[in-house]
Coordinates of C-alpha atoms in Angstrom, one line a residue:
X1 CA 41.3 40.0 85.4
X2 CA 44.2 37.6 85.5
X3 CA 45.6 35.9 82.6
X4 CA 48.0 33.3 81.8
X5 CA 49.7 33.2 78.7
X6 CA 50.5 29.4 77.2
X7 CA 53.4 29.2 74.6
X8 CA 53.1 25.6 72.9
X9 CA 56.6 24.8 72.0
X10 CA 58.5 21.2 70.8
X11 CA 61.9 21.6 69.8
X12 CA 62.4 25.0 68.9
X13 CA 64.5 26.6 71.4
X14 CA 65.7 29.3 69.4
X15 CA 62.5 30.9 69.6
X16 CA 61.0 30.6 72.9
X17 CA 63.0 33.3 74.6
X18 CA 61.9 35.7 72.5
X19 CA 58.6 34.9 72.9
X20 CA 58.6 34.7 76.5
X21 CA 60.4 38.7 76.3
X22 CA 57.5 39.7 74.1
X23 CA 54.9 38.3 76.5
X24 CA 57.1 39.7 79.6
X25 CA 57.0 43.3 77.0
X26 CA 53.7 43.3 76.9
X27 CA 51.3 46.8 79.0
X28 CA 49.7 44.6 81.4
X29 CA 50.3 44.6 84.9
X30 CA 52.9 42.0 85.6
X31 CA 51.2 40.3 89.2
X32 CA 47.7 39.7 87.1
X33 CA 49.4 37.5 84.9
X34 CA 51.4 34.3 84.4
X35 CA 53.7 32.7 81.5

């Protein structure tokens, strides 16, 4: 099943790295999914 994963974010660069790392982190396989 692919998945994309949507991180809503205005304004608050200090966090969206780490939460695209955590989503690249993450067990699934990386071609069934998109950030």
């Amino acid at each position: 099943m692919k998945v994309s994963i949507v991180i809503p974010v205005y304004n608050d660069e200090r966090n969206i790295l780490r939460s695209v790392k955590s989503a690249l982190s993450q067990n699934y396989p990386k071609d069934l999914f998109e950030v």
